[in-house]
Amino acid sequence: MDELIRRALLGSREAQAQCTEKRIALPCPFCGSENIVISNWGLWRVWCQVCLGKSDDQLSQADAIRKWNTRQAPPVGRCRDCFQYHNIEIEGED
């Protein structure tokens, strides 16, 4: 994965803006697919062909990409915070 895209997916507003300027649509926030379509059916929309997730309709292509790219990043936590942490054995830990 490209470093710029990785930073944008982690919530960097600067990286999201750079992706938008370059007309790069980030992978789908719902299924992770990179099969993203930017279309104009009177209004611009960015959408995923796999799960049909979509951005709001926008007047410009840049605004549709910006809406798609600036969604909230998923939460990042520590392993001990994960509900699965106590369900797995980690080698070397008591």
CSV table of C-alpha atoms in Angstrom, one decimal:
chain,number,residue,atom,x,y,z
A,1,MET,CA,0.0,0.0,0.0
A,2,ASP,CA,1.2,3.4,-0.9
A,3,GLU,CA,2.5,5.5,2.1
A,4,LEU,CA,0.2,8.4,1.3
A,5,ILE,CA,-2.9,6.2,1.1
A,6,ARG,CA,-1.9,4.4,4.4
A,7,ARG,CA,-1.6,7.8,6.2
A,8,ALA,CA,-4.9,9.0,4.7
A,9,LEU,CA,-6.6,5.8,5.9
A,10,LEU,CA,-5.2,6.4,9.4
A,11,GLY,CA,-6.9,9.8,9.5
A,12,SER,CA,-4.2,12.2,8.4
A,13,ARG,CA,-6.2,15.2,7.1
A,14,GLU,CA,-3.1,16.3,5.1
A,15,ALA,CA,-2.8,13.0,3.4
A,16,GLN,CA,-6.5,12.9,2.7
A,17,ALA,CA,-6.2,16.4,1.1
A,18,GLN,CA,-3.3,15.2,-1.0
A,19,CYS,CA,-5.2,12.2,-2.2
A,20,THR,CA,-8.1,14.4,-3.1
A,21,GLU,CA,-5.9,16.8,-5.1
A,22,LYS,CA,-4.4,13.8,-7.0
A,23,ARG,CA,-8.0,12.5,-7.6
A,24,ILE,CA,-7.1,9.3,-5.7
A,25,ALA,CA,-10.2,7.6,-4.1
A,26,LEU,CA,-9.3,5.7,-1.0
A,27,PRO,CA,-10.3,2.0,-0.6
A,28,CYS,CA,-13.9,1.4,0.6
A,29,PRO,CA,-14.4,2.0,4.3
A,30,PHE,CA,-17.0,-0.7,4.5
A,31,CYS,CA,-15.3,-3.7,2.7
A,32,GLY,CA,-11.8,-2.5,2.0
A,33,SER,CA,-12.2,-3.0,-1.8
A,34,GLU,CA,-10.0,-0.9,-4.1
A,35,ASN,CA,-12.6,-1.3,-6.8
A,36,ILE,CA,-13.9,2.3,-6.5
A,37,VAL,CA,-15.8,4.1,-9.2
A,38,ILE,CA,-16.0,7.9,-9.7
A,39,SER,CA,-19.1,8.6,-11.8
A,40,ASN,CA,-21.2,11.5,-13.0
A,41,TRP,CA,-24.9,10.9,-13.4
A,42,GLY,CA,-25.9,14.6,-13.3
A,43,LEU,CA,-24.1,14.8,-9.9
A,44,TRP,CA,-20.8,13.3,-8.9
A,45,ARG,CA,-20.6,10.2,-6.7
A,46,VAL,CA,-17.8,7.9,-5.5
A,47,TRP,CA,-18.9,4.4,-4.9
A,48,CYS,CA,-17.7,0.8,-4.3
A,49,GLN,CA,-18.6,-1.8,-6.9
A,50,VAL,CA,-18.3,-4.6,-4.3
A,51,CYS,CA,-20.6,-3.5,-1.4
A,52,LEU,CA,-22.3,-0.5,-3.1
A,53,GLY,CA,-21.2,1.9,-0.4
A,54,LYS,CA,-21.3,5.5,-1.8
A,55,SER,CA,-20.5,9.1,-1.0
A,56,ASP,CA,-23.2,11.8,-1.0
A,57,ASP,CA,-24.0,13.3,-4.4
A,58,GLN,CA,-21.9,16.4,-5.1
A,59,LEU,CA,-21.7,19.1,-7.7
A,60,SER,CA,-18.0,18.6,-8.5
A,61,GLN,CA,-15.8,15.5,-8.9
A,62,ALA,CA,-13.3,17.0,-6.4
A,63,ASP,CA,-16.1,17.4,-3.7
A,64,ALA,CA,-17.3,13.8,-4.2
A,65,ILE,CA,-13.7,12.5,-3.8
A,66,ARG,CA,-13.1,14.8,-0.8
A,67,LYS,CA,-16.3,13.5,0.9
A,68,TRP,CA,-15.2,9.9,0.2
A,69,ASN,CA,-11.6,10.4,1.4
A,70,THR,CA,-12.4,12.4,4.6
A,71,ARG,CA,-14.5,9.9,6.4
A,72,GLN,CA,-13.6,9.2,10.0
A,73,ALA,CA,-10.7,6.8,10.5
A,74,PRO,CA,-11.3,3.5,12.3
A,75,PRO,CA,-10.3,3.5,16.0
A,76,VAL,CA,-6.8,2.4,16.8
A,77,GLY,CA,-6.3,0.7,20.1
A,78,ARG,CA,-3.8,-1.5,22.0
A,79,CYS,CA,-4.0,-5.3,21.9
A,80,ARG,CA,-5.0,-5.4,25.6
A,81,ASP,CA,-8.0,-3.3,24.8
A,82,CYS,CA,-9.3,-5.7,22.2
A,83,PHE,CA,-12.2,-7.9,23.4
A,84,GLN,CA,-10.4,-10.9,21.7
A,85,TYR,CA,-7.2,-10.4,23.7
A,86,HIS,CA,-8.2,-12.8,26.5
A,87,ASN,CA,-9.4,-15.4,24.0
A,88,ILE,CA,-6.0,-16.0,22.5
A,89,GLU,CA,-2.7,-17.3,23.9
A,90,ILE,CA,0.2,-15.0,23.2
A,91,GLU,CA,3.6,-16.7,23.3
A,92,GLY,CA,5.8,-15.4,26.1
A,93,GLU,CA,3.0,-13.7,28.1
A,94,ASP,CA,1.5,-14.8,31.4
